[in-house]
Coordinates of C-alpha atoms in Angstrom, one line a residue:
Chain A
X1 CA 31.4 187.7 -79.4
X2 CA 30.8 187.6 -75.7
X3 CA 29.7 191.2 -76.0
X4 CA 27.3 190.1 -78.7
X5 CA 25.8 187.1 -76.4
X6 CA 25.7 189.7 -73.5
X7 CA 23.7 192.3 -75.3
X8 CA 21.1 189.7 -76.9
X9 CA 20.8 188.4 -73.5
X10 CA 20.2 191.8 -71.9
X11 CA 17.7 192.7 -75.1
X12 CA 15.9 189.5 -74.3
X13 CA 15.6 190.0 -70.6
X14 CA 14.4 193.9 -71.5
X15 CA 11.6 192.2 -73.9
X16 CA 10.6 190.0 -71.3
X17 CA 10.3 192.7 -68.8
X18 CA 8.4 194.8 -71.1
X19 CA 5.9 192.0 -71.8
X20 CA 5.5 191.6 -68.2
X21 CA 4.9 195.0 -67.4
X22 CA 2.4 195.7 -70.5
X23 CA 0.4 192.6 -69.4
X24 CA 0.3 193.2 -65.9
X25 CA -3.4 192.8 -64.6
X26 CA -4.7 196.1 -63.6
X27 CA -6.1 196.1 -60.2
X28 CA -8.4 198.8 -58.4
X29 CA -7.8 200.9 -55.4
X30 CA -9.7 200.2 -52.5
X31 CA -10.3 204.0 -52.1
X32 CA -12.8 203.3 -55.1
X33 CA -15.3 201.8 -52.6
X34 CA -15.2 204.2 -49.7
X35 CA -18.5 205.3 -48.7
X36 CA -20.1 202.7 -50.9
X37 CA -22.3 200.0 -49.9
X38 CA -24.4 197.6 -52.1
X39 CA -28.3 197.3 -52.3
X40 CA -29.5 194.0 -53.1
X41 CA -32.8 195.0 -54.2
X42 CA -31.4 197.7 -56.7
X43 CA -28.7 194.9 -57.6
X44 CA -31.5 192.6 -58.9
X45 CA -32.1 194.9 -61.8
X46 CA -28.4 195.1 -62.5
X47 CA -28.5 191.5 -62.7
X48 CA -31.2 191.1 -65.4
X49 CA -29.7 193.9 -67.3
X50 CA -26.2 192.3 -67.1
X51 CA -27.7 189.1 -68.4
X52 CA -25.5 186.9 -65.7
X53 CA -28.1 184.0 -65.7
X54 CA -27.6 183.5 -69.2
X55 CA -24.3 182.1 -68.9
X56 CA -23.7 181.3 -65.2
X57 CA -27.1 179.3 -64.7
X58 CA -26.9 175.7 -65.5
X59 CA -27.9 174.6 -69.2
X60 CA -31.7 174.8 -70.0
X61 CA -32.3 176.1 -66.5
X62 CA -35.9 177.7 -66.5
X63 CA -37.8 179.6 -63.5
X64 CA -36.2 180.2 -60.3
X65 CA -33.3 177.7 -61.4
X66 CA -32.0 180.7 -63.2
X67 CA -30.9 182.3 -60.3
X68 CA -28.8 179.0 -59.1
X69 CA -25.5 180.4 -60.6
X70 CA -23.5 177.0 -60.8
X71 CA -21.7 177.6 -63.9
X72 CA -21.1 174.7 -66.4
X73 CA -22.5 175.9 -69.6
X74 CA -19.8 175.6 -72.4
X75 CA -18.9 178.2 -75.1
X76 CA -17.0 177.1 -78.1
X77 CA -14.9 179.8 -80.1
X78 CA -12.0 180.0 -82.7
X79 CA -9.7 180.0 -79.5
X80 CA -11.1 177.1 -77.4
X81 CA -14.1 176.5 -75.3
X82 CA -14.6 178.1 -72.4
X83 CA -16.6 177.2 -69.3
X84 CA -18.9 179.6 -67.2
X85 CA -17.7 179.2 -63.7
X86 CA -19.7 179.1 -60.6
X87 CA -20.6 182.5 -59.4
X88 CA -23.1 181.4 -56.8
X89 CA -22.6 182.8 -53.2
X90 CA -21.1 179.4 -52.2
X91 CA -17.7 180.2 -50.0
X92 CA -15.7 177.7 -51.8
X93 CA -17.1 176.8 -55.2
X94 CA -18.4 180.0 -55.8
X95 CA -17.6 183.9 -55.0
X96 CA -18.9 184.0 -51.4
X97 CA -15.3 184.1 -50.1
X98 CA -14.4 187.4 -52.3
X99 CA -13.9 190.9 -51.0
X100 CA -16.3 193.5 -52.7
X101 CA -12.8 195.0 -54.2
X102 CA -12.2 191.4 -56.0
X103 CA -15.5 191.3 -57.2
X104 CA -15.2 195.0 -58.9
X105 CA -12.0 194.1 -60.1
X106 CA -13.3 191.0 -61.8
X107 CA -16.4 192.9 -63.3
X108 CA -14.5 195.9 -64.6
X109 CA -10.9 194.9 -65.2
X110 CA -11.4 191.4 -65.9
X111 CA -8.8 189.9 -63.5
X112 CA -9.5 187.0 -60.9
X113 CA -9.0 187.4 -57.2
X114 CA -5.4 186.0 -57.3
X115 CA -4.5 188.4 -60.2
X116 CA -4.9 186.5 -63.5
X117 CA -6.7 187.6 -66.8
X118 CA -10.1 186.5 -67.4
X119 CA -10.7 185.4 -70.8
X120 CA -12.9 188.0 -72.7
X121 CA -15.8 185.5 -73.0
X122 CA -16.8 187.0 -69.9
X123 CA -17.8 190.4 -71.1
X124 CA -16.0 192.5 -68.7
X125 CA -15.0 195.2 -72.1
X126 CA -18.8 195.9 -71.2
X127 CA -19.1 195.9 -67.3
X128 CA -15.9 198.2 -67.4
X129 CA -18.3 201.0 -68.0
X130 CA -20.8 200.1 -65.3
X131 CA -20.7 202.1 -62.2
X132 CA -19.0 201.0 -59.0
X133 CA -22.2 201.5 -56.9
X134 CA -24.3 199.1 -59.7
X135 CA -21.4 196.7 -59.2
X136 CA -21.7 196.7 -55.5
X137 CA -25.3 196.4 -55.6
X138 CA -25.1 193.3 -58.0
X139 CA -22.8 191.6 -55.6
X140 CA -25.2 192.2 -53.0
X141 CA -28.1 190.7 -54.7
X142 CA -26.0 187.7 -55.7
X143 CA -25.3 187.3 -52.0
X144 CA -28.7 186.5 -51.5
X145 CA -29.2 183.7 -54.2
X146 CA -29.0 179.9 -53.4
X147 CA -25.2 178.9 -53.0
X148 CA -24.0 176.0 -55.2
X149 CA -21.5 173.5 -54.2
X150 CA -20.5 172.5 -58.0
X151 CA -16.8 172.8 -58.7
X152 CA -16.2 175.4 -61.6
X153 CA -14.4 173.4 -64.6
X154 CA -11.2 174.6 -66.3
X155 CA -11.6 176.1 -70.0
X156 CA -10.4 174.1 -72.7
X157 CA -8.2 176.5 -74.4
X158 CA -5.0 175.3 -76.4
X159 CA -1.5 176.8 -76.7
X160 CA -0.9 179.8 -77.1
X161 CA -4.0 180.9 -75.8
X162 CA -3.6 179.1 -72.7
X163 CA -0.9 181.6 -71.6
X164 CA -3.1 184.1 -69.8
X165 CA -0.5 186.7 -69.8
X166 CA -1.5 187.3 -73.7
X167 CA -5.0 188.4 -72.6
X168 CA -2.9 191.2 -71.2
X169 CA -2.1 192.5 -74.9
X170 CA -5.5 191.7 -76.1
X171 CA -6.6 194.0 -73.2
X172 CA -4.4 196.6 -74.2
X173 CA -6.1 196.6 -77.6
X174 CA -9.6 196.0 -77.0
X175 CA -10.6 197.4 -73.4
X176 CA -12.8 200.7 -74.3
X177 CA -12.0 203.8 -72.5
X178 CA -15.6 204.9 -72.8
X179 CA -18.7 204.4 -74.9
X180 CA -18.9 203.5 -78.5
X181 CA -21.8 205.9 -78.9
X182 CA -20.1 209.0 -77.9
X183 CA -22.4 211.8 -79.5
X184 CA -24.8 213.8 -77.1
X185 CA -27.9 211.9 -76.0
X186 CA -31.0 213.0 -74.4
X187 CA -31.3 211.5 -70.8
X188 CA -33.6 208.6 -71.8
X189 CA -31.2 207.5 -74.7
X190 CA -28.2 208.0 -72.2
X191 CA -29.8 205.7 -69.7
X192 CA -30.2 203.4 -72.7
X193 CA -26.6 203.5 -73.4
X194 CA -25.5 202.7 -70.1
X195 CA -28.0 199.7 -70.0
X196 CA -27.0 198.4 -73.5
X197 CA -23.4 199.1 -73.5
X198 CA -22.1 198.8 -69.8
X199 CA -24.6 196.0 -68.8
X200 CA -26.6 194.0 -71.2
X201 CA -23.6 194.0 -73.5
X202 CA -25.9 193.9 -76.9
X203 CA -22.8 194.5 -79.1
X204 CA -21.1 191.3 -78.0
X205 CA -23.5 189.5 -80.4
X206 CA -24.7 192.4 -82.6
X207 CA -21.4 194.0 -83.4
X208 CA -18.7 192.0 -85.8
X209 CA -15.5 191.0 -84.5
X210 CA -11.8 191.4 -85.9
X211 CA -9.4 188.4 -86.2
X212 CA -8.6 188.8 -82.5
X213 CA -12.0 188.6 -81.4
X214 CA -12.3 192.2 -80.4
X215 CA -15.1 194.3 -81.3
X216 CA -15.3 196.2 -84.4
X217 CA -16.2 199.4 -83.1
X218 CA -16.6 201.2 -86.3
X219 CA -19.6 198.7 -87.0
X220 CA -21.3 199.2 -83.7
X221 CA -24.3 196.8 -83.7
X222 CA -24.4 196.3 -87.6
X223 CA -24.9 192.8 -87.3
X224 CA -22.4 189.7 -87.1
X225 CA -21.9 186.2 -87.9
X226 CA -23.9 184.1 -85.2
X227 CA -21.1 182.8 -82.9
X228 CA -23.3 179.7 -82.1
X229 CA -23.8 178.4 -85.5
X230 CA -25.4 179.2 -88.8
X231 CA -26.9 182.3 -89.8
X232 CA -26.3 185.9 -88.9
X233 CA -27.2 188.1 -85.7
X234 CA -29.3 190.9 -87.0
X235 CA -27.9 194.5 -87.4
X236 CA -29.9 196.9 -85.1
X237 CA -28.9 200.3 -86.4
X238 CA -31.7 202.6 -87.3
X239 CA -31.0 201.7 -91.2
X240 CA -31.2 198.2 -90.6
X241 CA -33.9 197.8 -88.0
X242 CA -37.0 199.7 -88.7
X243 CA -39.1 199.0 -85.9
X244 CA -40.8 201.7 -84.0
X245 CA -39.3 202.7 -80.6
X246 CA -42.5 201.3 -79.3
X247 CA -42.2 198.0 -80.9
X248 CA -38.7 197.5 -79.8
X249 CA -39.4 198.2 -76.4
X250 CA -42.4 195.9 -76.2
X251 CA -40.4 193.1 -78.3
X252 CA -37.9 193.2 -75.2
X253 CA -40.7 192.6 -73.0
X254 CA -43.1 189.9 -74.6
X255 CA -40.5 188.6 -77.5
X256 CA -43.0 189.4 -80.3
X257 CA -42.0 191.2 -83.3
X258 CA -44.2 193.9 -84.8
X259 CA -45.9 191.1 -86.9
X260 CA -46.0 188.9 -84.1
X261 CA -43.5 186.3 -84.9
X262 CA -41.6 185.6 -81.5
X263 CA -38.0 185.9 -80.9
X264 CA -36.0 182.6 -81.5
X265 CA -32.3 181.7 -80.6
X266 CA -30.3 183.4 -78.0
X267 CA -32.5 186.7 -78.1
X268 CA -35.4 184.7 -76.6
X269 CA -33.1 184.1 -73.4
X270 CA -32.1 187.6 -73.4
X271 CA -35.9 188.7 -73.3
X272 CA -36.2 186.7 -70.5
X273 CA -33.8 188.6 -68.6
X274 CA -34.6 192.1 -69.9
X275 CA -38.4 191.1 -69.3
X276 CA -37.5 191.7 -65.4
X277 CA -36.5 195.4 -65.9
X278 CA -39.1 198.4 -65.8
X279 CA -40.7 199.5 -68.6
X280 CA -39.2 202.9 -68.8
X281 CA -35.5 200.8 -69.0
X282 CA -36.7 198.9 -72.2
X283 CA -37.9 202.3 -73.5
X284 CA -34.5 203.6 -72.7
X285 CA -32.7 200.6 -74.8
X286 CA -35.2 201.4 -77.5
X287 CA -34.4 205.0 -77.6
X288 CA -30.6 204.1 -77.7
X289 CA -30.9 202.1 -80.4
X290 CA -32.8 204.8 -82.1
X291 CA -29.9 207.0 -81.7
X292 CA -27.3 204.8 -83.0
X293 CA -25.3 206.1 -85.8
X294 CA -26.2 204.2 -89.5
X295 CA -24.1 201.4 -90.1
X296 CA -24.4 201.3 -94.0
Chain B
X1 CA -15.4 152.8 -120.1
X2 CA -16.6 154.8 -123.1
X3 CA -16.6 158.5 -122.8
X4 CA -20.4 158.4 -123.2
X5 CA -20.8 156.2 -120.3
X6 CA -18.3 158.1 -118.4
X7 CA -20.7 161.2 -118.6
X8 CA -24.0 159.5 -118.4
X9 CA -23.5 157.4 -115.1
X10 CA -22.7 160.1 -113.1
X11 CA -25.6 162.3 -114.7
X12 CA -27.9 159.3 -114.1
X13 CA -26.9 159.3 -110.5
X14 CA -27.0 162.9 -110.2
X15 CA -30.6 163.2 -111.8
X16 CA -31.6 160.6 -109.4
X17 CA -30.3 162.5 -106.5
X18 CA -32.0 165.7 -107.9
X19 CA -35.4 163.6 -108.4
X20 CA -35.1 162.3 -104.8
X21 CA -34.7 165.7 -103.3
X22 CA -37.5 167.0 -105.5
X23 CA -39.7 164.0 -104.4
X24 CA -39.0 164.5 -100.7
X25 CA -40.0 168.4 -101.3
X26 CA -43.1 167.1 -102.6
X27 CA -43.9 164.6 -100.5
X28 CA -43.7 166.8 -97.5
X29 CA -45.3 169.8 -99.0
X30 CA -48.6 169.2 -97.8
X31 CA -47.4 168.7 -94.2
X32 CA -45.2 171.6 -94.2
X33 CA -47.9 174.0 -95.6
X34 CA -50.1 172.5 -92.7
X35 CA -47.9 173.4 -89.8
X36 CA -46.9 176.7 -91.1
X37 CA -50.5 177.3 -91.6
X38 CA -51.1 176.5 -88.2
X39 CA -48.3 178.6 -87.1
X40 CA -49.8 181.7 -89.1
X41 CA -53.2 181.4 -87.4
X42 CA -51.4 181.4 -83.8
X43 CA -49.6 184.5 -85.1
X44 CA -52.8 186.2 -86.3
X45 CA -54.2 185.5 -83.1
X46 CA -51.4 186.6 -81.1
X47 CA -51.2 189.7 -83.1
X48 CA -55.1 190.8 -82.2
X49 CA -53.9 190.3 -78.4
X50 CA -50.3 191.9 -78.9
X51 CA -51.7 195.1 -80.7
X52 CA -54.1 195.8 -78.2
X53 CA -51.4 195.0 -75.2
X54 CA -48.9 197.3 -77.0
X55 CA -51.8 200.2 -77.2
X56 CA -51.8 200.1 -81.1
X57 CA -55.5 199.1 -81.0
X58 CA -58.2 199.9 -78.5
X59 CA -58.7 197.3 -75.9
X60 CA -61.8 195.0 -76.6
X61 CA -62.6 192.4 -73.8
X62 CA -64.7 190.4 -76.1
X63 CA -62.3 190.5 -79.1
X64 CA -59.2 189.7 -76.6
X65 CA -61.2 186.5 -75.2
X66 CA -62.1 185.3 -78.5
X67 CA -58.5 185.5 -79.8
X68 CA -57.4 183.8 -76.4
X69 CA -59.8 181.2 -77.1
X70 CA -58.6 180.6 -80.5
X71 CA -55.1 180.2 -79.1
X72 CA -56.4 177.6 -76.7
X73 CA -58.0 175.6 -79.3
X74 CA -54.8 175.5 -81.4
X75 CA -53.1 174.1 -78.6
X76 CA -55.2 171.3 -78.5
X77 CA -54.6 170.4 -82.3
X78 CA -52.6 167.4 -82.5
X79 CA -50.0 168.0 -85.2
X80 CA -48.3 164.6 -85.1
X81 CA -49.7 164.2 -88.4
X82 CA -47.7 167.0 -90.1
X83 CA -44.4 166.7 -88.1
X84 CA -43.4 163.9 -90.4
X85 CA -39.9 162.3 -89.8
X86 CA -37.3 163.6 -92.6
X87 CA -39.2 166.9 -93.3
X88 CA -36.6 169.1 -91.4
X89 CA -34.6 171.9 -92.7
X90 CA -31.6 169.6 -93.3
X91 CA -33.6 167.4 -95.7
X92 CA -36.0 169.8 -97.3
X93 CA -36.2 173.6 -98.4
X94 CA -38.7 175.9 -97.3
X95 CA -38.9 174.8 -93.7
X96 CA -37.1 176.3 -90.6
X97 CA -37.8 173.2 -88.6
X98 CA -34.7 171.7 -87.0
X99 CA -34.0 168.0 -87.2
X100 CA -33.7 168.7 -83.2
X101 CA -37.8 168.3 -83.1
X102 CA -37.4 164.5 -84.2
X103 CA -34.1 163.9 -82.3
X104 CA -35.7 165.3 -79.0
X105 CA -39.5 164.5 -79.8
X106 CA -40.1 164.6 -75.6
X107 CA -38.5 168.0 -75.5
X108 CA -40.6 169.4 -78.5
X109 CA -43.7 167.9 -76.7
X110 CA -43.2 169.6 -73.1
X111 CA -42.6 173.1 -75.2
X112 CA -45.8 172.6 -76.8
X113 CA -47.4 171.8 -73.5
X114 CA -45.6 174.9 -71.8
X115 CA -47.7 176.7 -74.9
X116 CA -50.6 175.3 -73.6
X117 CA -50.5 176.5 -70.0
X118 CA -49.5 179.8 -71.1
X119 CA -52.7 180.2 -73.2
X120 CA -54.7 178.9 -70.5
X121 CA -53.4 181.6 -68.5
X122 CA -53.9 184.0 -71.3
X123 CA -57.4 182.9 -71.6
X124 CA -58.4 183.7 -67.9
X125 CA -56.5 187.1 -68.4
X126 CA -57.6 188.3 -71.7
X127 CA -61.2 189.6 -70.6
X128 CA -60.2 191.2 -67.4
X129 CA -58.7 194.3 -68.6
X130 CA -55.8 195.8 -70.5
X131 CA -53.3 195.3 -67.5
X132 CA -54.3 191.8 -67.1
X133 CA -53.9 191.1 -70.8
X134 CA -50.5 192.7 -70.8
X135 CA -49.4 190.6 -67.9
X136 CA -50.2 187.5 -69.8
X137 CA -48.4 188.3 -72.9
X138 CA -45.0 187.8 -71.2
X139 CA -45.3 184.2 -70.3
X140 CA -46.9 183.5 -73.8
X141 CA -44.1 185.2 -75.8
X142 CA -41.6 183.0 -73.4
X143 CA -43.4 179.7 -74.4
X144 CA -43.0 180.7 -78.1
X145 CA -39.5 181.8 -77.6
X146 CA -38.4 178.7 -75.9
X147 CA -39.8 176.5 -78.5
X148 CA -38.2 178.6 -81.2
X149 CA -35.2 178.9 -79.6
X150 CA -34.5 174.9 -79.4
X151 CA -36.6 173.9 -82.7
X152 CA -36.4 176.4 -85.3
X153 CA -33.5 177.8 -87.2
X154 CA -33.3 181.4 -86.8
X155 CA -33.9 183.8 -89.9
X156 CA -31.2 185.9 -91.1

């Protein structure tokens, strides 16, 4: 009897130990940054391509107010309500006090400076594919923006999702180890793939999710239920979106469909970001969309 | 209660409800047609400019100025007569107008005002060459999108 209890206890300890090991936050090595330096001017393009302002600027912010990354916007989901934090360069309320390595870890590993998993409402599953150089450039750009002293608010997430270590399990299942579109692409579509998959995180809305909230990579960009309410986010694979490449690129700049209706919903906001890029980058995204595998 | 009454009373209530909905549909159809017509004339003129900006048609300063002036004139139309309370997409079919329009008339008005400002810029730019026209299309798209974002049901 005593031996049974002992072996149960041992098995329990082992299970907890395994869980702890398997869900440990992944940290980057400082060597990753050696010889690299952030360039704020280049970082501005990364900022707009990455869509940072769409979540981290205050609700309804327009114009230059979109550069005040005070956080506070709430995002309801099946797992709870996530509240975007302050990522302005304020030393206490924002990320001004972070090291570059902490910033890169947050972006690419989804881990906070104190070693906790971030919830994947923060699309690090995309940013994971971004280059370290781009992340440092982004950091340098954010450092030039106005600081906001507004404190970040806690997420409203109930048990069991409140256990951050469980996000470690989720990451094991859903962190990508490469691009969703793996086929050979020409250099323009390749640039578009980087912009779409690593920075602009188009798939977060345009790809359906499984029950755990992970992207169904077999239905990449096939369209999905609208996370913010009724209706569907349209599929944008070539079999579902018949617009010409030029029409797609123009839409991403001026927000007009080929029949000159205008983008609405969240896409209007995405276009406010993508409109800030060079024409070549919007053309690259269009080329990538045309290179997507069919989804029907 | 007899069987006949048990059936006819709910049936009567149901038909009244259907009748009321149909009445609402009919009551607002003129207003809905009018505002959708307004939007279609806008889209037609935006199309003239947008096709030039995208290089689908050749740039023509005069035609561009005319289209921009039409858009400016359309911004001056007082549409309060056809934004009738009760004619939102929750109450009637064939409209994507969200109840938010009537819940936030001030915001709706502000977005319409922003459209007016964008077309004023467009009017100044449209005749000044293709690059100027291209530059003014973004703010116009922003203005259209900002209002649709808040007040129009996304299509699926």
